[in-house]
mmCIF file of C-alpha atoms in Angstrom:
data_model
loop_
_atom_site.group_PDB
_atom_site.id
_atom_site.type_symbol
_atom_site.label_atom_id
_atom_site.label_comp_id
_atom_site.label_asym_id
_atom_site.label_seq_id
_atom_site.Cartn_x
_atom_site.Cartn_y
_atom_site.Cartn_z
ATOM 1 C CA MET A 143 -39.183 43.412 -37.430
ATOM 2 C CA LYS A 144 -40.280 39.827 -36.830
ATOM 3 C CA ILE A 145 -37.794 38.579 -39.405
ATOM 4 C CA ALA A 146 -34.965 40.483 -37.720
ATOM 5 C CA ARG A 147 -35.976 39.182 -34.272
ATOM 6 C CA TYR A 148 -36.068 35.562 -35.527
ATOM 7 C CA ALA A 149 -32.672 36.044 -37.159
ATOM 8 C CA ALA A 150 -31.193 37.359 -33.898
ATOM 9 C CA LEU A 151 -32.659 34.402 -31.959
ATOM 10 C CA ALA A 152 -31.217 31.995 -34.519
ATOM 11 C CA LEU A 153 -27.765 33.569 -34.198
ATOM 12 C CA LEU A 154 -27.971 33.349 -30.412
ATOM 13 C CA ALA A 155 -28.998 29.668 -30.556
ATOM 14 C CA GLY A 156 -26.192 28.944 -32.976
ATOM 15 C CA GLY A 157 -23.715 30.624 -30.651
ATOM 16 C CA ILE A 158 -24.860 28.519 -27.702
ATOM 17 C CA ALA A 159 -24.572 25.382 -29.798
ATOM 18 C CA LEU A 160 -21.024 26.266 -30.809
ATOM 19 C CA ALA A 161 -20.041 27.031 -27.236
ATOM 20 C CA GLY A 162 -21.297 23.631 -26.066
ATOM 21 C CA PRO A 163 -23.960 22.729 -23.481
ATOM 22 C CA LEU A 164 -24.557 24.984 -20.531
ATOM 23 C CA VAL A 165 -23.023 23.550 -17.327
ATOM 24 C CA GLY A 166 -24.964 24.221 -14.186
ATOM 25 C CA PRO A 167 -23.632 23.889 -10.618
ATOM 26 C CA ALA A 168 -24.871 20.266 -10.404
ATOM 27 C CA GLN A 169 -22.791 19.361 -13.477
ATOM 28 C CA ALA A 170 -19.556 21.111 -12.406
ATOM 29 C CA GLN A 171 -16.571 18.778 -12.112
ATOM 30 C CA GLU A 172 -14.952 18.137 -8.766
ATOM 31 C CA ARG A 173 -11.169 17.921 -8.964
ATOM 32 C CA MET A 174 -9.563 15.014 -7.151
ATOM 33 C CA ARG A 175 -5.768 14.933 -7.198
ATOM 34 C CA VAL A 176 -4.163 11.776 -5.822
ATOM 35 C CA SER A 177 -0.472 11.739 -4.870
ATOM 36 C CA HIS A 178 1.588 8.567 -4.382
ATOM 37 C CA GLN A 179 5.162 7.297 -4.573
ATOM 38 C CA LEU A 180 4.907 4.158 -6.706
ATOM 39 C CA PRO A 181 6.350 3.874 -10.224
ATOM 40 C CA PRO A 182 3.804 3.357 -13.042
ATOM 41 C CA ALA A 183 4.742 -0.322 -13.538
ATOM 42 C CA HIS A 184 3.936 -1.317 -9.946
ATOM 43 C CA HIS A 185 0.837 -3.495 -9.720
ATOM 44 C CA ILE A 186 -0.756 -1.215 -7.079
ATOM 45 C CA ALA A 187 -0.013 1.881 -9.144
ATOM 46 C CA LYS A 188 -1.908 0.282 -12.028
ATOM 47 C CA LEU A 189 -4.763 -0.541 -9.655
ATOM 48 C CA VAL A 190 -4.936 3.092 -8.560
ATOM 49 C CA GLU A 191 -5.298 4.143 -12.194
ATOM 50 C CA SER A 192 -8.236 1.740 -12.537
ATOM 51 C CA TRP A 193 -9.742 3.043 -9.278
ATOM 52 C CA ALA A 194 -9.513 6.595 -10.614
ATOM 53 C CA ALA A 195 -11.249 5.665 -13.874
ATOM 54 C CA ASP A 196 -13.920 3.804 -11.886
ATOM 55 C CA ILE A 197 -14.654 6.910 -9.776
ATOM 56 C CA GLU A 198 -15.027 9.029 -12.899
ATOM 57 C CA GLN A 199 -17.372 6.458 -14.448
ATOM 58 C CA ARG A 200 -19.477 5.979 -11.305
ATOM 59 C CA SER A 201 -19.761 9.752 -10.808
ATOM 60 C CA GLY A 202 -20.935 10.262 -14.366
ATOM 61 C CA GLY A 203 -17.905 12.435 -15.032
ATOM 62 C CA LYS A 204 -18.679 14.783 -12.147
ATOM 63 C CA ILE A 205 -15.377 13.897 -10.486
ATOM 64 C CA LYS A 206 -12.172 14.319 -12.457
ATOM 65 C CA VAL A 207 -9.360 12.257 -10.896
ATOM 66 C CA GLU A 208 -5.741 13.204 -11.551
ATOM 67 C CA VAL A 209 -3.212 10.598 -10.389
ATOM 68 C CA LEU A 210 0.174 12.061 -9.485
ATOM 69 C CA GLY A 211 2.328 8.944 -9.130
ATOM 70 C CA ALA A 212 6.103 8.310 -8.775
ATOM 71 C CA ALA A 213 6.338 11.096 -6.146
ATOM 72 C CA GLN A 214 5.969 13.735 -8.834
ATOM 73 C CA ALA A 215 3.889 15.996 -6.585
ATOM 74 C CA PHE A 216 5.094 15.181 -3.065
ATOM 75 C CA LYS A 217 7.645 12.888 -1.428
ATOM 76 C CA PRO A 218 6.169 9.987 0.606
ATOM 77 C CA GLU A 219 6.584 11.798 3.958
ATOM 78 C CA GLN A 220 4.947 14.940 2.512
ATOM 79 C CA ASN A 221 1.696 13.318 1.392
ATOM 80 C CA HIS A 222 -0.020 13.311 4.784
ATOM 81 C CA PRO A 223 0.444 17.049 5.512
ATOM 82 C CA ALA A 224 -0.393 17.880 1.883
ATOM 83 C CA VAL A 225 -3.782 16.147 2.165
ATOM 84 C CA ALA A 226 -4.496 17.399 5.689
ATOM 85 C CA ARG A 227 -3.829 20.991 4.575
ATOM 86 C CA GLY A 228 -5.866 20.624 1.384
ATOM 87 C CA GLN A 229 -2.943 21.028 -1.037
ATOM 88 C CA VAL A 230 -4.227 17.905 -2.772
ATOM 89 C CA GLU A 231 -7.485 16.058 -2.213
ATOM 90 C CA ALA A 232 -6.068 12.552 -1.739
ATOM 91 C CA ALA A 233 -2.915 10.460 -1.374
ATOM 92 C CA MET A 234 -1.701 6.943 -0.832
ATOM 93 C CA ALA A 235 0.765 5.707 1.771
ATOM 94 C CA VAL A 236 2.221 2.383 2.889
ATOM 95 C CA ASN A 237 1.080 1.411 6.366
ATOM 96 C CA PHE A 238 4.487 1.449 8.063
ATOM 97 C CA GLN A 239 5.309 4.945 6.778
ATOM 98 C CA TRP A 240 3.296 6.287 9.707
ATOM 99 C CA GLY A 241 6.114 5.159 12.003
ATOM 100 C CA ASN A 242 5.685 6.506 15.504
ATOM 101 C CA THR A 243 2.857 8.870 14.461
ATOM 102 C CA ILE A 244 0.335 6.047 14.449
ATOM 103 C CA PRO A 245 2.159 3.021 15.933
ATOM 104 C CA GLU A 246 -0.990 0.900 15.563
ATOM 105 C CA MET A 247 -0.484 0.943 11.787
ATOM 106 C CA ASN A 248 2.376 -1.539 12.249
ATOM 107 C CA VAL A 249 0.021 -4.336 13.278
ATOM 108 C CA VAL A 250 0.002 -5.985 9.838
ATOM 109 C CA THR A 251 3.826 -6.090 9.748
ATOM 110 C CA ILE A 252 4.178 -8.234 12.879
ATOM 111 C CA PRO A 253 6.044 -11.326 11.578
ATOM 112 C CA TYR A 254 3.783 -14.204 10.604
ATOM 113 C CA PHE A 255 0.740 -12.607 12.238
ATOM 114 C CA MET A 256 -1.512 -11.412 9.434
ATOM 115 C CA THR A 257 -0.342 -13.320 6.391
ATOM 116 C CA ASP A 258 -3.319 -15.666 6.142
ATOM 117 C CA LEU A 259 -5.197 -14.833 2.941
ATOM 118 C CA ASP A 260 -8.627 -15.311 4.555
ATOM 119 C CA ARG A 261 -7.694 -12.818 7.270
ATOM 120 C CA ILE A 262 -6.493 -10.386 4.641
ATOM 121 C CA ARG A 263 -9.792 -10.625 2.765
ATOM 122 C CA LYS A 264 -11.751 -9.864 5.928
ATOM 123 C CA PHE A 265 -9.655 -6.891 7.026
ATOM 124 C CA PRO A 266 -11.300 -4.026 5.011
ATOM 125 C CA GLY A 267 -14.445 -2.937 6.785
ATOM 126 C CA SER A 268 -13.544 -4.870 9.924
ATOM 127 C CA GLU A 269 -13.465 -3.489 13.446
ATOM 128 C CA ALA A 270 -9.679 -3.664 13.286
ATOM 129 C CA ALA A 271 -9.653 -1.506 10.148
ATOM 130 C CA LYS A 272 -12.144 0.925 11.688
ATOM 131 C CA LEU A 273 -9.871 1.400 14.718
ATOM 132 C CA LEU A 274 -6.977 2.340 12.418
ATOM 133 C CA GLU A 275 -9.254 4.627 10.397
ATOM 134 C CA SER A 276 -10.224 6.472 13.555
ATOM 135 C CA LYS A 277 -6.525 7.052 14.250
ATOM 136 C CA LEU A 278 -6.051 8.408 10.703
ATOM 137 C CA LEU A 279 -9.030 10.745 11.153
ATOM 138 C CA GLU A 280 -7.410 12.119 14.309
ATOM 139 C CA LYS A 281 -4.413 13.022 12.135
ATOM 140 C CA GLY A 282 -6.609 14.941 9.708
ATOM 141 C CA VAL A 283 -7.223 12.432 6.891
ATOM 142 C CA ARG A 284 -10.129 10.106 6.077
ATOM 143 C CA ASN A 285 -9.215 6.616 4.882
ATOM 144 C CA VAL A 286 -11.164 5.316 1.891
ATOM 145 C CA ALA A 287 -9.381 2.090 0.834
ATOM 146 C CA TRP A 288 -6.980 -0.591 2.056
ATOM 147 C CA LEU A 289 -5.061 -1.976 -0.908
ATOM 148 C CA TYR A 290 -3.376 -5.276 -0.047
ATOM 149 C CA THR A 291 0.121 -5.123 -1.453
ATOM 150 C CA THR A 292 2.060 -8.174 -0.298
ATOM 151 C CA ARG A 293 2.249 -11.050 2.134
ATOM 152 C CA GLN A 294 5.167 -12.704 0.353
ATOM 153 C CA SER A 295 8.552 -11.373 1.459
ATOM 154 C CA ILE A 296 11.911 -12.591 0.206
ATOM 155 C CA PHE A 297 15.197 -12.875 2.091
ATOM 156 C CA THR A 298 17.906 -12.554 -0.559
ATOM 157 C CA SER A 299 21.577 -13.451 -0.119
ATOM 158 C CA SER A 300 24.804 -14.473 -1.833
ATOM 159 C CA GLY A 301 27.244 -17.194 -0.879
ATOM 160 C CA LYS A 302 24.652 -19.179 1.033
ATOM 161 C CA PRO A 303 20.853 -19.278 1.207
ATOM 162 C CA LEU A 304 18.974 -18.058 4.303
ATOM 163 C CA VAL A 305 16.856 -21.133 4.894
ATOM 164 C CA LYS A 306 17.289 -21.946 8.609
ATOM 165 C CA LEU A 307 17.263 -19.555 11.533
ATOM 166 C CA ASP A 308 20.970 -20.269 12.143
ATOM 167 C CA ASP A 309 21.702 -18.935 8.640
ATOM 168 C CA PHE A 310 20.783 -15.415 9.815
ATOM 169 C CA LYS A 311 23.384 -15.214 12.557
ATOM 170 C CA GLY A 312 25.793 -12.320 11.963
ATOM 171 C CA VAL A 313 24.182 -11.427 8.609
ATOM 172 C CA LYS A 314 23.895 -7.726 7.823
ATOM 173 C CA ILE A 315 20.384 -7.509 6.362
ATOM 174 C CA ARG A 316 18.107 -4.761 5.137
ATOM 175 C CA GLY A 317 15.679 -3.951 7.920
ATOM 176 C CA LEU A 318 12.278 -2.316 7.770
ATOM 177 C CA ASN A 319 11.749 -0.359 10.989
ATOM 178 C CA LYS A 320 12.694 -0.639 14.659
ATOM 179 C CA LEU A 321 9.665 -2.821 15.425
ATOM 180 C CA VAL A 322 10.074 -5.437 12.693
ATOM 181 C CA ASP A 323 13.843 -5.392 13.055
ATOM 182 C CA ALA A 324 13.427 -6.822 16.572
ATOM 183 C CA GLY A 325 12.354 -10.079 14.898
ATOM 184 C CA LEU A 326 15.500 -10.130 12.742
ATOM 185 C CA VAL A 327 17.666 -9.426 15.782
ATOM 186 C CA ALA A 328 16.027 -12.359 17.571
ATOM 187 C CA ALA A 329 17.255 -14.584 14.735
ATOM 188 C CA GLY A 330 20.801 -13.253 15.189
ATOM 189 C CA ALA A 331 20.845 -10.904 12.187
ATOM 190 C CA ALA A 332 22.128 -7.306 12.147
ATOM 191 C CA PRO A 333 19.438 -5.230 10.402
ATOM 192 C CA ALA A 334 20.054 -1.853 8.790
ATOM 193 C CA SER A 335 16.874 0.038 7.916
ATOM 194 C CA MET A 336 16.846 1.753 4.532
ATOM 195 C CA PRO A 337 14.382 2.661 1.778
ATOM 196 C CA GLY A 338 13.698 0.067 -0.868
ATOM 197 C CA SER A 339 15.264 2.290 -3.513
ATOM 198 C CA GLU A 340 18.677 2.093 -1.748
ATOM 199 C CA VAL A 341 18.846 -1.660 -1.189
ATOM 200 C CA TYR A 342 20.198 -2.655 -4.639
ATOM 201 C CA GLN A 343 23.240 -0.398 -4.305
ATOM 202 C CA ALA A 344 23.820 -1.474 -0.691
ATOM 203 C CA LEU A 345 23.838 -5.100 -1.828
ATOM 204 C CA GLN A 346 26.024 -4.361 -4.811
ATOM 205 C CA THR A 347 28.644 -2.514 -2.712
ATOM 206 C CA LYS A 348 28.461 -5.115 0.124
ATOM 207 C CA VAL A 349 27.271 -2.528 2.654
ATOM 208 C CA ILE A 350 24.772 -5.228 3.622
ATOM 209 C CA ASP A 351 24.891 -8.979 3.000
ATOM 210 C CA ALA A 352 21.239 -9.727 2.512
ATOM 211 C CA GLY A 353 18.065 -8.082 1.271
ATOM 212 C CA LEU A 354 14.504 -8.100 2.581
ATOM 213 C CA THR A 355 11.680 -6.927 0.373
ATOM 214 C CA ASP A 356 8.431 -7.885 -1.313
ATOM 215 C CA VAL A 357 8.980 -10.678 -3.796
ATOM 216 C CA SER A 358 7.560 -8.552 -6.636
ATOM 217 C CA ALA A 359 9.905 -5.689 -5.742
ATOM 218 C CA ALA A 360 12.872 -8.099 -5.756
ATOM 219 C CA TYR A 361 12.212 -8.676 -9.433
ATOM 220 C CA SER A 362 11.348 -5.097 -10.413
ATOM 221 C CA ARG A 363 14.429 -3.778 -8.579
ATOM 222 C CA LYS A 364 16.614 -6.485 -10.219
ATOM 223 C CA PHE A 365 17.967 -8.068 -7.049
ATOM 224 C CA PHE A 366 18.819 -11.129 -9.157
ATOM 225 C CA GLU A 367 21.727 -9.148 -10.572
ATOM 226 C CA VAL A 368 23.431 -8.851 -7.159
ATOM 227 C CA GLN A 369 22.042 -11.768 -5.125
ATOM 228 C CA GLU A 370 22.198 -15.476 -5.866
ATOM 229 C CA PHE A 371 19.659 -16.924 -3.427
ATOM 230 C CA GLY A 372 16.187 -16.078 -2.231
ATOM 231 C CA THR A 373 13.895 -17.508 0.451
ATOM 232 C CA VAL A 374 10.239 -16.628 -0.083
ATOM 233 C CA ALA A 375 8.334 -16.448 3.186
ATOM 234 C CA PRO A 376 5.000 -15.109 4.517
ATOM 235 C CA PHE A 377 7.032 -12.805 6.784
ATOM 236 C CA PHE A 378 4.560 -9.927 7.025
ATOM 237 C CA THR A 379 1.730 -8.161 5.210
ATOM 238 C CA VAL A 380 1.793 -4.677 3.740
ATOM 239 C CA TYR A 381 -1.041 -2.389 2.725
ATOM 240 C CA PHE A 382 -0.967 0.775 0.677
ATOM 241 C CA HIS A 383 -3.963 2.778 1.760
ATOM 242 C CA LEU A 384 -5.814 5.669 0.097
ATOM 243 C CA TYR A 385 -7.010 8.639 2.130
ATOM 244 C CA VAL A 386 -8.726 11.943 1.408
ATOM 245 C CA ASN A 387 -9.088 15.384 2.960
ATOM 246 C CA PRO A 388 -12.149 15.122 5.254
ATOM 247 C CA GLY A 389 -13.358 18.652 4.597
ATOM 248 C CA TRP A 390 -13.270 18.123 0.850
ATOM 249 C CA PHE A 391 -15.002 14.736 1.077
ATOM 250 C CA ASP A 392 -17.745 15.928 3.457
ATOM 251 C CA LYS A 393 -18.717 18.760 1.093
ATOM 252 C CA LEU A 394 -19.254 16.405 -1.813
ATOM 253 C CA ALA A 395 -22.819 15.582 -2.824
ATOM 254 C CA PRO A 396 -23.981 12.193 -1.458
ATOM 255 C CA ASP A 397 -23.923 10.558 -4.889
ATOM 256 C CA LEU A 398 -20.293 11.588 -5.381
ATOM 257 C CA GLN A 399 -19.313 10.285 -1.944
ATOM 258 C CA LYS A 400 -21.017 7.024 -2.863
ATOM 259 C CA ALA A 401 -19.076 6.831 -6.147
ATOM 260 C CA ILE A 402 -15.749 7.096 -4.290
ATOM 261 C CA GLN A 403 -16.825 4.594 -1.629
ATOM 262 C CA GLU A 404 -18.058 2.025 -4.119
ATOM 263 C CA ALA A 405 -14.998 2.332 -6.356
ATOM 264 C CA SER A 406 -12.775 2.030 -3.249
ATOM 265 C CA ALA A 407 -14.577 -1.108 -2.037
ATOM 266 C CA LYS A 408 -14.093 -2.664 -5.507
ATOM 267 C CA ALA A 409 -10.371 -1.744 -5.511
ATOM 268 C CA GLU A 410 -9.910 -3.357 -2.086
ATOM 269 C CA GLN A 411 -11.246 -6.659 -3.406
ATOM 270 C CA ASP A 412 -9.416 -6.350 -6.745
ATOM 271 C CA SER A 413 -6.105 -5.808 -4.916
ATOM 272 C CA ILE A 414 -6.156 -9.369 -3.564
ATOM 273 C CA ALA A 415 -6.176 -11.115 -6.927
ATOM 274 C CA VAL A 416 -3.808 -8.555 -8.474
ATOM 275 C CA THR A 417 -1.265 -8.853 -5.673
ATOM 276 C CA GLU A 418 -1.365 -12.650 -5.508
ATOM 277 C CA LYS A 419 -0.848 -12.829 -9.289
ATOM 278 C CA ALA A 420 2.044 -10.346 -9.118
ATOM 279 C CA ALA A 421 3.750 -12.494 -6.472
ATOM 280 C CA GLU A 422 3.270 -15.717 -8.488
ATOM 281 C CA ASP A 423 4.673 -14.040 -11.585
ATOM 282 C CA ALA A 424 7.656 -12.613 -9.693
ATOM 283 C CA ILE A 425 8.655 -16.041 -8.366
ATOM 284 C CA VAL A 426 8.677 -17.454 -11.912
ATOM 285 C CA GLN A 427 10.563 -14.418 -13.261
ATOM 286 C CA LEU A 428 13.226 -14.548 -10.536
ATOM 287 C CA LYS A 429 13.845 -18.217 -11.305
ATOM 288 C CA GLU A 430 14.093 -17.426 -15.001
ATOM 289 C CA LYS A 431 16.760 -14.845 -14.189
ATOM 290 C CA GLY A 432 18.786 -17.544 -12.452
ATOM 291 C CA MET A 433 18.038 -16.859 -8.777
ATOM 292 C CA LYS A 434 17.909 -20.016 -6.693
ATOM 293 C CA LEU A 435 14.675 -19.821 -4.688
ATOM 294 C CA HIS A 436 13.458 -21.695 -1.634
ATOM 295 C CA ILE A 437 9.763 -21.450 -0.766
ATOM 296 C CA GLN A 438 9.365 -21.608 2.992
ATOM 297 C CA SER A 439 7.226 -24.524 4.130
ATOM 298 C CA ALA A 440 4.455 -24.260 6.710
ATOM 299 C CA GLU A 441 6.640 -26.060 9.249
ATOM 300 C CA GLU A 442 9.580 -23.744 8.574
ATOM 301 C CA ALA A 443 7.290 -20.728 8.893
ATOM 302 C CA LYS A 444 6.108 -22.004 12.245
ATOM 303 C CA THR A 445 9.702 -22.294 13.481
ATOM 304 C CA PHE A 446 10.563 -18.784 12.261
ATOM 305 C CA SER A 447 7.391 -17.392 13.833
ATOM 306 C CA ALA A 448 8.220 -18.890 17.232
ATOM 307 C CA THR A 449 11.499 -16.984 17.269
ATOM 308 C CA MET A 450 10.711 -13.761 15.420
ATOM 309 C CA GLN A 451 7.144 -12.945 16.433
ATOM 310 C CA PRO A 452 7.307 -12.751 20.262
ATOM 311 C CA PRO A 453 9.725 -9.812 20.614
ATOM 312 C CA VAL A 454 7.897 -7.853 17.912
ATOM 313 C CA MET A 455 4.499 -8.622 19.429
ATOM 314 C CA ASP A 456 5.688 -7.488 22.867
ATOM 315 C CA ALA A 457 7.136 -4.257 21.438
ATOM 316 C CA PHE A 458 3.964 -3.576 19.510
ATOM 317 C CA LYS A 459 1.711 -4.014 22.546
ATOM 318 C CA ALA A 460 3.946 -1.621 24.475
ATOM 319 C CA SER A 461 3.773 1.017 21.718
ATOM 320 C CA SER A 462 0.155 2.087 22.289
ATOM 321 C CA PRO A 463 -2.621 1.744 24.891
ATOM 322 C CA GLU A 464 -4.896 0.365 22.200
ATOM 323 C CA ALA A 465 -2.390 -2.057 20.629
ATOM 324 C CA GLY A 466 -3.608 -5.005 22.707
ATOM 325 C CA LYS A 467 -7.219 -4.316 21.682
ATOM 326 C CA LEU A 468 -6.153 -4.198 18.049
ATOM 327 C CA ILE A 469 -4.381 -7.579 18.332
ATOM 328 C CA ASP A 470 -7.599 -9.059 19.743
ATOM 329 C CA LEU A 471 -9.630 -7.608 16.860
ATOM 330 C CA VAL A 472 -7.231 -8.993 14.223
ATOM 331 C CA ASN A 473 -7.369 -12.407 15.926
ATOM 332 C CA LYS A 474 -11.151 -12.391 15.420
ATOM 333 C CA LEU A 475 -10.846 -11.989 11.644
#
């Protein structure tokens, strides 16, 4: 009888060993799906992949992060409702995609206002960032990271370069949104807002005369094939930001919340070096492709700012009761 009992126990132990270790509730994996619109080659898309791996490592494998890039899960405008409703746990958006929903999110795109690198470094965790995060929470999402994406814009053109303000008069140029376009109008240009993905064709077919985009995007979208000149300028700053479903996040164990927060803080800092390097590389690559580039000087930037910033600043302050307070907070950075 004892021999039979020992044999049965041995078989049971062997079965458990074959099945793998028992997983208790504390070891169960949390699923974290992250939707975004960027193609895999984009420098911020690569950073998100590193952020995801960092979360998994810091959580000891308790959080499994699945990145759904290139709009494979949701279109850009669908990400916010998808996260708020709990269809996915997290997503990433560009700040100006919030449009009129959260007008305060346009603060970083005011021409020549927040393009100083020191100010950019201080933004995450600042009172200015916290004000925006409170607005996001009101819309049903909790922000976890501000990923600096660009401060180097490029005005592209053919026939003649856009170097002086007078060069913009009568030029049909790709705009960004109603707010930022006010600065282009002040310079005499005729902006037409359109997604970045449509600009190449619009330039190729002469629907517009000039392009406006991030200098890295000008290379990745091959603007050099349809535009001869480019003026690189610190026109505005853009952030992609990561946010999560608050209900999902609040139910996580404290150590898992900490893993996400620490990985996010690291990604915020990493984005600065990554983005600056991407811009430097793009300038070299555009030149190698034959585009004639002009790098805007500090004096030229000052002249452009004096014309383009005031109408945008006035419109921004009129867009929200808290816009003026936000401007003051950014000025303290």
